[in-house]
Short mmCIF file of C-alpha atoms and ligand atoms in Angstrom, two decimals:
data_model
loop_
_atom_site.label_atom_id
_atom_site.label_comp_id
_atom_site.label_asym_id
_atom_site.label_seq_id
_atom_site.Cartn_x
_atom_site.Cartn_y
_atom_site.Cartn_z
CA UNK A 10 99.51 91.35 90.42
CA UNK A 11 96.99 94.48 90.25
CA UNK A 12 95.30 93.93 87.13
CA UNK A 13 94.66 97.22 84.82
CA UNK A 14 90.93 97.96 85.82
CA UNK A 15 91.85 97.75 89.90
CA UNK A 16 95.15 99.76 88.88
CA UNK A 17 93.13 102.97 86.57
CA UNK A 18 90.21 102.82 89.09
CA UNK A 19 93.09 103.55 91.93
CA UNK A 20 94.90 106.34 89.96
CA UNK A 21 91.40 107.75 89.20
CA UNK A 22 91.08 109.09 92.72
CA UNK A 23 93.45 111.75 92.21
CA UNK A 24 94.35 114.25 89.76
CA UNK A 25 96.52 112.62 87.29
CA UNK A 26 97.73 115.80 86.06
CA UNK A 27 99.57 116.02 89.58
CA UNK A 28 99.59 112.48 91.92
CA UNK A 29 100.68 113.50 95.39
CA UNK A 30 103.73 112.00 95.78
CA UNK A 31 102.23 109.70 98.66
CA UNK A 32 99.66 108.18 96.51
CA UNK A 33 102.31 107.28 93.84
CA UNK A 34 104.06 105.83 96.31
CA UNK A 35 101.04 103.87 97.58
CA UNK A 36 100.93 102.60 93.85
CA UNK A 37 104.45 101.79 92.72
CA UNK A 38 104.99 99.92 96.12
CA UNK A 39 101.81 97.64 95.36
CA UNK A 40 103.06 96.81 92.06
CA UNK A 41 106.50 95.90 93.15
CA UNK A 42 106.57 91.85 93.02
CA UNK A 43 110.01 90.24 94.72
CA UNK A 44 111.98 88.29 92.66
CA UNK A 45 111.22 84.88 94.05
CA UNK A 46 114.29 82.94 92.82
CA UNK A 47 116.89 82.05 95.62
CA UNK A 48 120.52 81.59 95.66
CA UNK A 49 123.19 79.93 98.50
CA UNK A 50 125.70 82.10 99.08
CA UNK A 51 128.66 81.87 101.43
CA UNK A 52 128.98 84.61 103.96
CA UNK A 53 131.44 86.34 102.34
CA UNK A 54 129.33 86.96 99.51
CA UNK A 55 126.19 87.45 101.63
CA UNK A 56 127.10 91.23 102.49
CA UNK A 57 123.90 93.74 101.14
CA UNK A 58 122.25 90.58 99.99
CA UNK A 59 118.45 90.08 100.61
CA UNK A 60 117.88 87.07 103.24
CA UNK A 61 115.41 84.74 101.82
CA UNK A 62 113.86 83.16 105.08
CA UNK A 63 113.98 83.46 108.39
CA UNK A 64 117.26 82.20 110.25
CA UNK A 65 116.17 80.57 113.03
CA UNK A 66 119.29 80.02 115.65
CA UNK A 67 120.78 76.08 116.08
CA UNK A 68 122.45 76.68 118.85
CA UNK A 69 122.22 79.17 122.08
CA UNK A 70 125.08 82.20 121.70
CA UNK A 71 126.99 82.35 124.29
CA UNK A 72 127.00 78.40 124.60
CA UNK A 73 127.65 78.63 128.01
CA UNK A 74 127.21 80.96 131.44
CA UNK A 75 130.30 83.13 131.10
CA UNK A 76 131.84 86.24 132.96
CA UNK A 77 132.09 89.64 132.01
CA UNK A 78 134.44 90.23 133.86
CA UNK A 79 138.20 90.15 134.92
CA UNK A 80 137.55 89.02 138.11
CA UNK A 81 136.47 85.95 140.58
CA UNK A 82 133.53 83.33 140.48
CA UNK A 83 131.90 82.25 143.52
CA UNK A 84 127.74 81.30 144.54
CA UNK A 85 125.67 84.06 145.70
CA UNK A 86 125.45 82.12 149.13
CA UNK A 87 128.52 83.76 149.97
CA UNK A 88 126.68 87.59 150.12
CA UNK A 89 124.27 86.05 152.56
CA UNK A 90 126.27 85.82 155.72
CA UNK A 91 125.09 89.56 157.21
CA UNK A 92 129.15 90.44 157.52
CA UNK A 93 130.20 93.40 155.86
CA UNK A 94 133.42 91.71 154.13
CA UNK A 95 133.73 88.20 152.13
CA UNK A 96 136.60 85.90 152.16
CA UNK A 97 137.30 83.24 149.81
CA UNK A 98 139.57 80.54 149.36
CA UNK A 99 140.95 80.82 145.71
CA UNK A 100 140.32 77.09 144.51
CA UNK A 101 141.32 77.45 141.02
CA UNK A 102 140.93 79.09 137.54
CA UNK A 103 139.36 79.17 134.29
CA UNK A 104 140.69 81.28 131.34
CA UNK A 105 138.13 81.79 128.20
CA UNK A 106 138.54 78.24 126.26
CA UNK A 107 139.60 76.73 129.74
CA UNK A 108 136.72 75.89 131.69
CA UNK A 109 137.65 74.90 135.54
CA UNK A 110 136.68 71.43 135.68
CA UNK A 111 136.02 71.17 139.75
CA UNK A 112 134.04 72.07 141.76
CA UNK A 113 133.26 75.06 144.27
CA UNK A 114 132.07 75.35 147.70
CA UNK A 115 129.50 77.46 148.30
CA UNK A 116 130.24 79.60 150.65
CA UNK A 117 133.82 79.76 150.89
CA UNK A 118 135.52 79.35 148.03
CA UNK A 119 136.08 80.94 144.49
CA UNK A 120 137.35 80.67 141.11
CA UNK A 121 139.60 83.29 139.24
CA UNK A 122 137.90 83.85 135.79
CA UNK A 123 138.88 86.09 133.19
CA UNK A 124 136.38 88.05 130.40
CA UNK A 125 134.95 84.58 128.31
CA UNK A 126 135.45 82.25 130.57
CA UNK A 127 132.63 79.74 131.54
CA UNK A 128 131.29 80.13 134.63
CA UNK A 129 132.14 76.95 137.06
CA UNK A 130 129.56 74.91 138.38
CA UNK A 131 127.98 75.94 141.21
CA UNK A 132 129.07 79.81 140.84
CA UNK A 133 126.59 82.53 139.18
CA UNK A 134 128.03 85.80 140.48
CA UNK A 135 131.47 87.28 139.31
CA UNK A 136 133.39 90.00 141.48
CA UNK A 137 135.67 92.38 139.31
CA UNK A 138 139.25 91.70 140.02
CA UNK A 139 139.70 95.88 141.37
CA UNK A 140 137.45 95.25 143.88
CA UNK A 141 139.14 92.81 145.52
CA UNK A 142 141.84 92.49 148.63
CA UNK A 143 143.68 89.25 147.32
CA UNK A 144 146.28 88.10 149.93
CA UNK A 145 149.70 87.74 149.48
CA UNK A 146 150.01 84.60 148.85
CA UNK A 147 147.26 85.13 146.32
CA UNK A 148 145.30 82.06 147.90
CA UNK A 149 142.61 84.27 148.88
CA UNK A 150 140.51 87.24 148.12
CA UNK A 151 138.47 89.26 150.64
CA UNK A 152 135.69 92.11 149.22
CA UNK A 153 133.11 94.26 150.88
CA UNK A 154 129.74 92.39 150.56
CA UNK A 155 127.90 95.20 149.02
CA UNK A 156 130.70 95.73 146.22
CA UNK A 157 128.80 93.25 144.12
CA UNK A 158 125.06 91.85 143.65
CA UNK A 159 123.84 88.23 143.12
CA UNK A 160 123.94 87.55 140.50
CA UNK A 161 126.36 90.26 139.17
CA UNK A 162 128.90 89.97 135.78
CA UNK A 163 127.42 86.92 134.24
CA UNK A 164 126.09 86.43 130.20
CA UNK A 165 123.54 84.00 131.10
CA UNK A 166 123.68 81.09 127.68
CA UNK A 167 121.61 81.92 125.06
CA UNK A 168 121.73 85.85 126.23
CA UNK A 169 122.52 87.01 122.80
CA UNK A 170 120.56 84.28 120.54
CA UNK A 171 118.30 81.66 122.11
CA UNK A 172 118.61 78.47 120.25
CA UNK A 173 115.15 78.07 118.28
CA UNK A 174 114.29 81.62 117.69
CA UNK A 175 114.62 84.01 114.80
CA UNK A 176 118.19 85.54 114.78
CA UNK A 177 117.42 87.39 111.17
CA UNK A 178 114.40 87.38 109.54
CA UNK A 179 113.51 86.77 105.94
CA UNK A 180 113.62 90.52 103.81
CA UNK A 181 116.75 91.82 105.66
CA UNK A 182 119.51 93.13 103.89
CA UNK A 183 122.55 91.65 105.33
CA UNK A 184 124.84 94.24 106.98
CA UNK A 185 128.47 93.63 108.72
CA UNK A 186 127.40 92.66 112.45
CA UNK A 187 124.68 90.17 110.67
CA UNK A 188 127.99 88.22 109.11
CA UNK A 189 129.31 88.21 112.49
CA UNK A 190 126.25 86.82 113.82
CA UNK A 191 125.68 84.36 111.35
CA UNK A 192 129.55 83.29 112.58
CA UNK A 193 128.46 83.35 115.72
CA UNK A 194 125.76 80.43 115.32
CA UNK A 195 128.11 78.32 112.96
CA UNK A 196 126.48 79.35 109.67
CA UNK A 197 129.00 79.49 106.92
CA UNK A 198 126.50 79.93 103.82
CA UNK A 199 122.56 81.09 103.77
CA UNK A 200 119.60 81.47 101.18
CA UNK A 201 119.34 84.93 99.57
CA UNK A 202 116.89 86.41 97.03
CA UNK A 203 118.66 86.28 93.42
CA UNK A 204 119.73 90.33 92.57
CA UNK A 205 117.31 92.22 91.08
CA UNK A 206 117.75 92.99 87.44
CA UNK A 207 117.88 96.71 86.49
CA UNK A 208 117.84 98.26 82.62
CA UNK A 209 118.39 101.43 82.15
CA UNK A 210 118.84 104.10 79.20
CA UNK A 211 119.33 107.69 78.11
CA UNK A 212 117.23 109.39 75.71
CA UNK A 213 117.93 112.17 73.56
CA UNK A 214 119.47 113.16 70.23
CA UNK A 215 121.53 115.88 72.31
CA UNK A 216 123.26 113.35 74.52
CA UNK A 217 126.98 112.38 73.87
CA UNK A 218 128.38 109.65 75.77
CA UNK A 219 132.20 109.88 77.11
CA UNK A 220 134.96 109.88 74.42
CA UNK A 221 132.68 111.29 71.65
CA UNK A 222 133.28 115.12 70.87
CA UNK A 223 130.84 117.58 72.03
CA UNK A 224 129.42 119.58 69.35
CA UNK A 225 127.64 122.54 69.89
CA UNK A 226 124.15 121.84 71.63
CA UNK A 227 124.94 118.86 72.73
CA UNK A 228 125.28 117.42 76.76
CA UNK A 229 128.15 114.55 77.88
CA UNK A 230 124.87 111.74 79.17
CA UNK A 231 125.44 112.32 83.27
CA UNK A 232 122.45 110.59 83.83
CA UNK A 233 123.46 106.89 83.39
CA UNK A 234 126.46 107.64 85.65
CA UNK A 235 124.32 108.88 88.24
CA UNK A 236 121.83 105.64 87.87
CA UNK A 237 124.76 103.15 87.35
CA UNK A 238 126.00 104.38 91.30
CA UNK A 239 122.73 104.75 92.73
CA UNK A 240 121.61 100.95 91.27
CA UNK A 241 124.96 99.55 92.82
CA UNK A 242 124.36 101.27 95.97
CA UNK A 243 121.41 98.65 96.18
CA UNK A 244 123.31 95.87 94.73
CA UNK A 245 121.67 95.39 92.13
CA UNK A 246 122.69 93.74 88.94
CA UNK A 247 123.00 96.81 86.53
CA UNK A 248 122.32 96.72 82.35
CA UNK A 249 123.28 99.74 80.58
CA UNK A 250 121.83 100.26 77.39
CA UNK A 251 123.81 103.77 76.24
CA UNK A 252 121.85 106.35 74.74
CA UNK A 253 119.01 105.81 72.69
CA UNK A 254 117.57 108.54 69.61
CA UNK A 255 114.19 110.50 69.89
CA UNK A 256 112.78 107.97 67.36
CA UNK A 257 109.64 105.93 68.52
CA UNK A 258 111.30 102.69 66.64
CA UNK A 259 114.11 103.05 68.29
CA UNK A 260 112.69 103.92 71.45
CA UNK A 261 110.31 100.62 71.75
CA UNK A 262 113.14 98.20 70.06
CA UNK A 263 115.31 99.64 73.73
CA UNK A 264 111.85 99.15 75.81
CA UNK A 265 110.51 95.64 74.84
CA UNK A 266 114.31 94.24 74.80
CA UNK A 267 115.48 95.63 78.19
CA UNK A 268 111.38 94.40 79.24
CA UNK A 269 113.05 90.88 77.66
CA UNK A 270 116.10 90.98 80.29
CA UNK A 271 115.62 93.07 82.83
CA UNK A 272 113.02 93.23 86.03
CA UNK A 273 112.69 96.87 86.22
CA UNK A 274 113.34 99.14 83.14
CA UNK A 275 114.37 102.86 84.09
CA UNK A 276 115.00 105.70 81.43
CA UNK A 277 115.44 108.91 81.95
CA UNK A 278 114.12 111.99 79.27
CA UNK A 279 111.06 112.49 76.84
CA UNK A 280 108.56 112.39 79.15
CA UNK A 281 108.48 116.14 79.35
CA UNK A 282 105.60 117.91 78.40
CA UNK A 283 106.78 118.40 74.87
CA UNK A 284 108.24 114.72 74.33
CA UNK A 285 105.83 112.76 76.38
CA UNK A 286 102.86 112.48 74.08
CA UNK A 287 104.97 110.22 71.64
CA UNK A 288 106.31 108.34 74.77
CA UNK A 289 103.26 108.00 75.89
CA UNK A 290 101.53 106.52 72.62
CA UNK A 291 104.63 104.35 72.41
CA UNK A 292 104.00 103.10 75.68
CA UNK A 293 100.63 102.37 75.55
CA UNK A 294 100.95 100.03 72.63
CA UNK A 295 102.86 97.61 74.91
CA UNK A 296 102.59 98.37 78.57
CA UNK A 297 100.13 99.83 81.26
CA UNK A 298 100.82 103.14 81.96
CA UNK A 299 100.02 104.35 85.59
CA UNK A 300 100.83 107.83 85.88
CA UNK A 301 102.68 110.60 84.00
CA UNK A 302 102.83 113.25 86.41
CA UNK A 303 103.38 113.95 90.20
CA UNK A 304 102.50 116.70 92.29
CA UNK A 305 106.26 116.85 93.27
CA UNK A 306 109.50 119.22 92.60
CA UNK A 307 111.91 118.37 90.87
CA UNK A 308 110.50 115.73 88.81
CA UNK A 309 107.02 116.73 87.95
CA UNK A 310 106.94 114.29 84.75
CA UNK A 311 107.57 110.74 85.95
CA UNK A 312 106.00 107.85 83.90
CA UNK A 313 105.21 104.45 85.63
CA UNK A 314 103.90 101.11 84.47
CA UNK A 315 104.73 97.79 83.07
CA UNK A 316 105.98 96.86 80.13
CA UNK A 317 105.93 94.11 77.66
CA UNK A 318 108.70 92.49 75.73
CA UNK A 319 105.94 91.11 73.35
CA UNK A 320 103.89 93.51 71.29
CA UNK A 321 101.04 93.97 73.53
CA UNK A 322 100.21 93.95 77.21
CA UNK A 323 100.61 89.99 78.67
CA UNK A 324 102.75 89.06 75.70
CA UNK A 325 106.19 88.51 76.29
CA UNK A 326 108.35 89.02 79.64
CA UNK A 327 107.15 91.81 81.93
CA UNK A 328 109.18 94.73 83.45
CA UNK A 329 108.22 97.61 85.58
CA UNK A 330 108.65 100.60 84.01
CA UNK A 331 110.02 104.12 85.06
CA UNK A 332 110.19 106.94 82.88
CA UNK A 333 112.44 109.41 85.07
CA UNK A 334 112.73 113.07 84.21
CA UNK A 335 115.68 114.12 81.93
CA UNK A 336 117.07 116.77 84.57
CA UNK A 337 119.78 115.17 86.29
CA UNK A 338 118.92 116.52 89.65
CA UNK A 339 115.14 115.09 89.20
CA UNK A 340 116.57 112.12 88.20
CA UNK A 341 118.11 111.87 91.71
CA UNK A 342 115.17 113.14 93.65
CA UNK A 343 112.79 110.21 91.76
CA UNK A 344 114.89 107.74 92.14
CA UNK A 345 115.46 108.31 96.08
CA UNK A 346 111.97 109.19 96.74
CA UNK A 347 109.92 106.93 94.52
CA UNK A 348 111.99 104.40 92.59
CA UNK A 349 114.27 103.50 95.46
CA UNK A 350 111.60 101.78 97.63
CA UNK A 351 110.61 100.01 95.10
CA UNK A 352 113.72 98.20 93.91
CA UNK A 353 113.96 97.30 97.91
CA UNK A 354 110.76 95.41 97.39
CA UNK A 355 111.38 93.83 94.31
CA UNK A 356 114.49 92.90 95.79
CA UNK A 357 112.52 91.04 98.34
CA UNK A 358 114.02 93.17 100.84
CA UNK A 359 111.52 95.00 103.84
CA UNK A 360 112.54 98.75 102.94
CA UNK A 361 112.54 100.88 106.33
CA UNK A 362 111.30 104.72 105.61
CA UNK A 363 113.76 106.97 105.60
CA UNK A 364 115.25 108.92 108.01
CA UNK A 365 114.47 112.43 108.43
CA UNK A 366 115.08 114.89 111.16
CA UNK A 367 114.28 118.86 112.15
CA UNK A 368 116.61 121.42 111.42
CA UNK A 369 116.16 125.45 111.46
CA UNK A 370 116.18 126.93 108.24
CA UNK A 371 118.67 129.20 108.11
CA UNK A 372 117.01 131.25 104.92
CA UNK A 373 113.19 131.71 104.21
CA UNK A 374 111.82 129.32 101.44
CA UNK A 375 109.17 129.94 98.76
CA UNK A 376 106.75 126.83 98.20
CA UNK A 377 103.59 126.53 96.93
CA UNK A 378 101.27 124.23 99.26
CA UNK A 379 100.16 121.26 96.44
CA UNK A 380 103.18 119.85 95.39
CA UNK A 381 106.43 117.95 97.39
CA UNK A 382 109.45 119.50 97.11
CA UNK A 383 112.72 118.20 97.51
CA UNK A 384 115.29 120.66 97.86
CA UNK A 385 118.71 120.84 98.01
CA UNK A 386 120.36 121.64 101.72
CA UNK A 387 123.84 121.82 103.72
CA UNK A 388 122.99 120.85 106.99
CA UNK A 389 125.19 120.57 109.80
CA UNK A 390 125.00 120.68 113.72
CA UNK A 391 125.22 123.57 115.92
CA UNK A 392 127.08 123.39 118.78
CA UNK A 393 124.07 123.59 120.69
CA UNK A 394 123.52 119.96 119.40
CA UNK A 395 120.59 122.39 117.10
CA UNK A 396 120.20 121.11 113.44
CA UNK A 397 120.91 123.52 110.89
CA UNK A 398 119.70 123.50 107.29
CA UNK A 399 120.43 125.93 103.90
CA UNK A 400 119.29 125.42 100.77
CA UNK A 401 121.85 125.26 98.28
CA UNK A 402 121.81 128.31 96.00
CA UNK A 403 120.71 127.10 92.84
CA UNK A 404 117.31 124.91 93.34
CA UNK A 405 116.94 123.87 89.45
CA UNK A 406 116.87 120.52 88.07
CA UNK A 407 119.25 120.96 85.61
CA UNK A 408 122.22 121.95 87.98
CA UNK A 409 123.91 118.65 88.94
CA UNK A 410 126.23 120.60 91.16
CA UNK A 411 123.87 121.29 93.58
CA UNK A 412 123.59 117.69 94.64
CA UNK A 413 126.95 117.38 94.77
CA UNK A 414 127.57 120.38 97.37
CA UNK A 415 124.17 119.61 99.35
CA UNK A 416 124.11 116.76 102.58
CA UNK A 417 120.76 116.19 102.67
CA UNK A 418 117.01 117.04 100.92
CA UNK A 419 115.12 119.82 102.70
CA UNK A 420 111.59 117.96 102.61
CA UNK A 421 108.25 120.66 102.23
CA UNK A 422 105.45 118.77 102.30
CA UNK A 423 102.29 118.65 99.64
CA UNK A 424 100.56 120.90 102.19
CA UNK A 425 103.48 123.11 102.85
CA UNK A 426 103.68 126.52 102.07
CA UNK A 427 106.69 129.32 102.20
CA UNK A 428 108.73 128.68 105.29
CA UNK A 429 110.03 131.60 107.03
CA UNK A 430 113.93 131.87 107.88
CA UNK A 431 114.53 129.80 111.44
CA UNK A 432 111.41 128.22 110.69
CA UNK A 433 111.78 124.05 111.46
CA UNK A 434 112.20 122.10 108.51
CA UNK A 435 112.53 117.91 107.82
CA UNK A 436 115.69 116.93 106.16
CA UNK A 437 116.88 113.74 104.73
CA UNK A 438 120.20 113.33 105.47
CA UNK A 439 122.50 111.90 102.40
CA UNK A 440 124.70 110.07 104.36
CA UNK A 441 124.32 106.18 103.99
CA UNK A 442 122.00 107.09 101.25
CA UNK A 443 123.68 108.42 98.80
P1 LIG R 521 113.93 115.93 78.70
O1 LIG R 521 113.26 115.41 79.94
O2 LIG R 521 114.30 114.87 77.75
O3 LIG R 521 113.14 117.04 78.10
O4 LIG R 521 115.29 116.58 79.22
C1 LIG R 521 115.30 117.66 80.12
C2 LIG R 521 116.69 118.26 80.23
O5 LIG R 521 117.57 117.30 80.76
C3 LIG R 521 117.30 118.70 78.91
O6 LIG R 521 118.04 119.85 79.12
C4 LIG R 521 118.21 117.55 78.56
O7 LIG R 521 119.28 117.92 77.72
C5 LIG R 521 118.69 117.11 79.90
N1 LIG R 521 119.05 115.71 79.88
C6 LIG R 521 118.23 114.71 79.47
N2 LIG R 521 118.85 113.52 79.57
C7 LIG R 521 120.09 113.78 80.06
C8 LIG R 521 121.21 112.97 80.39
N3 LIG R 521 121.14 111.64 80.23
N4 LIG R 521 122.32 113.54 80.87
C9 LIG R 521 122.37 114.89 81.04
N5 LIG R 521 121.34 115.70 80.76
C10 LIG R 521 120.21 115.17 80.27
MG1 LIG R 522 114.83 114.77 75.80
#
């Protein structure tokens, strides 16, 4: 675990009026500790699960040589000859789960195979079945010797998984064709890391949560809707907390107990410029704080630390801490671009970055070089296979809608400046993400 000192002397290289997003990154990731407790699952339940260590393969998938083919089995002594045509005597068969239990000549006889089924001894090359003459008594098949290699339409054993080696390794988040693989070598049940724990509240005395009434001045709270899907998108065990008051009590009673129950603690308001000073003061009475604000847009104020259930730093149950913006666009942006990678980690998983491609701008853009911004873009493909990107029109932080009509985050970089229509862009494509 950084300690404070190694932690303030690391923030103190950069301006901590604005972090470049890459340096917060480059802090939040090395304070991310995985959860270390492990759970047996049964594959089933293993789906988006982290894998806990390295699954090393008990047997060799497929057991056996088998063909690929619809087709015949015969040795590769048979190509040899120098004649232009080979004719075999049709000795037998073998259907997948039906091995052929003789044997074959070398070079005059073969076996009809189907897709699956094991290759008989003393054949290694397969002929498909439409390149084949058979005669009409079907007791023989005749093909032109250069139809087919040595060799040709076999899975060798152990082609797929060789028995001994790593088939998934430990910090990989179990997808579909990992189940079937798991299937494939027998395993019915495997270690994963125990789910992440995840807190999160609301602040603000304006915030109504559904089924109160809505006076005047006052918001519905979108935010913990928005962090309830993206948390379960990670599968991660969710706490919601509701809405908590602009009142320092109340505000470090929510902190120190979700710091009690939770691994990670994200809220989202007060750490504005005009709220942030009392969050801030809070804060430091019971947690490190790391940094307030990032050189990013949307979500210039983001707080990050660790808290404290107790009523100091080191007393009590730790939790990292995220103070997200109260915008519910920058909410979105900070969790994708700095809290999701994060949660990976803690999760014990072995994040991969993002994907982002090039697309034309279709409009010019106004950025100031200094600061990551994340905007708001409908991409889609022109039918020159050409990327195409335009920002949505609204770009504030405020205006959820925008992240529901956009596909993907039109990425300027700290250095970036304006970008000039049909300039080339990087955008982060929503889908899968989102
Ligand atoms: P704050 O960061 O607390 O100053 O909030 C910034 C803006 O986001 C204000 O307009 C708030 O009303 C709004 N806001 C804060 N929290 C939420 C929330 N949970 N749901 C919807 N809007 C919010
Ligand atoms: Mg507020």
């Amino acid at each position: 675990m950084t300690t404070q000192n190694e932690f303030s002397r690391c923030v103190a290289q950069y301006d901590p009026h604005a972090l470049p997003v890459s340096a917060a990154q480059a802090i939040t990731r090395e304070w991310a500790t995985p959860v270390a407790a492990v759970e047996r699952v049964a594959l089933r339940d293993a789906l988006d699960r982290v894998l806990a260590a390295d699954i090393v393969s008990p047997i060799d998938v497929p057991s056996h040589d088998n063909s690929a083919m619809d087709g015949y089995a015969f040795n590769r002594a048979a190509l040899t000859s120098g004649a232009p045509s080979v004719e075999l005597a049709v000795v037998g068969k073998a259907l997948a789960g039906h091995p052929f239990a003789g044997r074959v000549e070398a070079t005059a006889q073969c076996v009809r195979v189907m897709t699956g089924a094991c290759i008989p001894d003393g054949c290694d090359t397969v002929v498909p079945q439409e390149l084949v003459e058979r005669s009409a008594d079907s007791a023989s098949i005749r093909f032109a010797a250069d139809a087919v290699q040595a060799g040709a339409n076999r899975r060798l054993a152990g082609e797929d998984l060789a028995r001994g080696h790593a088939a998934l390794r430990a910090g990989r988040v179990i997808r579909a064709s990992d189940l079937g693989l798991l299937a494939s070598l027998g395993i019915g049940e495997i270690n994963v890391r125990r789910r992440l724990r995840v807190a999160f509240f609301s602040t603000g005395d304006e915030l109504r949560s559904l089924g109160e009434p809505l006076e005047a001045g006052s918001v519905y709270d979108s935010n913990r809707y928005t962090l309830f899907a993206m948390l379960r998108r990670l599968n991660v065990d969710t706490l919601d907390l509701g809405v908590i008051r602009d009142e320092p009590a109340a505000l470090e009673a929510a902190l120190r107990s979700a710091a009690a129950s939770a691994d990670v603690v994200l809220t989202s308001g007060g750490v504005s410029v005009g709220e942030a000073d009392v969050t801030r003061r809070l804060l430091q009475t019971f947690g490190d704080v790391a940094f307030w604000r990032l050189a990013m847009r949307p979500g210039r104020p983001l707080a990050f630390g660790r808290i404290w259930s107790g009523e100091r730093p080191g007393v009590g149950l730790p939790a990292l801490f995220f103070g997200l913006p109260g915008n519910p666009v920058a909410v979105m942006v900070t969790f994708y671009q700095i809290v999701r990678e994060v949660l990976l980690l803690m999760s014990g998983a072995t994040p991969q970055p993002l994907p982002v491609i090039h697309a034309a701008s279709l409009r010019s853009i106004r950025k100031r070089p200094g600061r990551t911004e994340f905007q708001r873009g409908i991409a889609a493909q022109h039918a020159n296979g050409q990327w195409q990107v335009t920002p949505t029109e609204s770009q504030s932080s405020g205006v959820l809608s925008s992240m529901s009509e956009a596909n993907c985050f039109i990425v300027l970089g700290h250095e970036d400046g304006d970008v000039a229509e049909g300039e080339r862009v990087s955008i982060m494509l929503f889908h899968g993400l989102i």
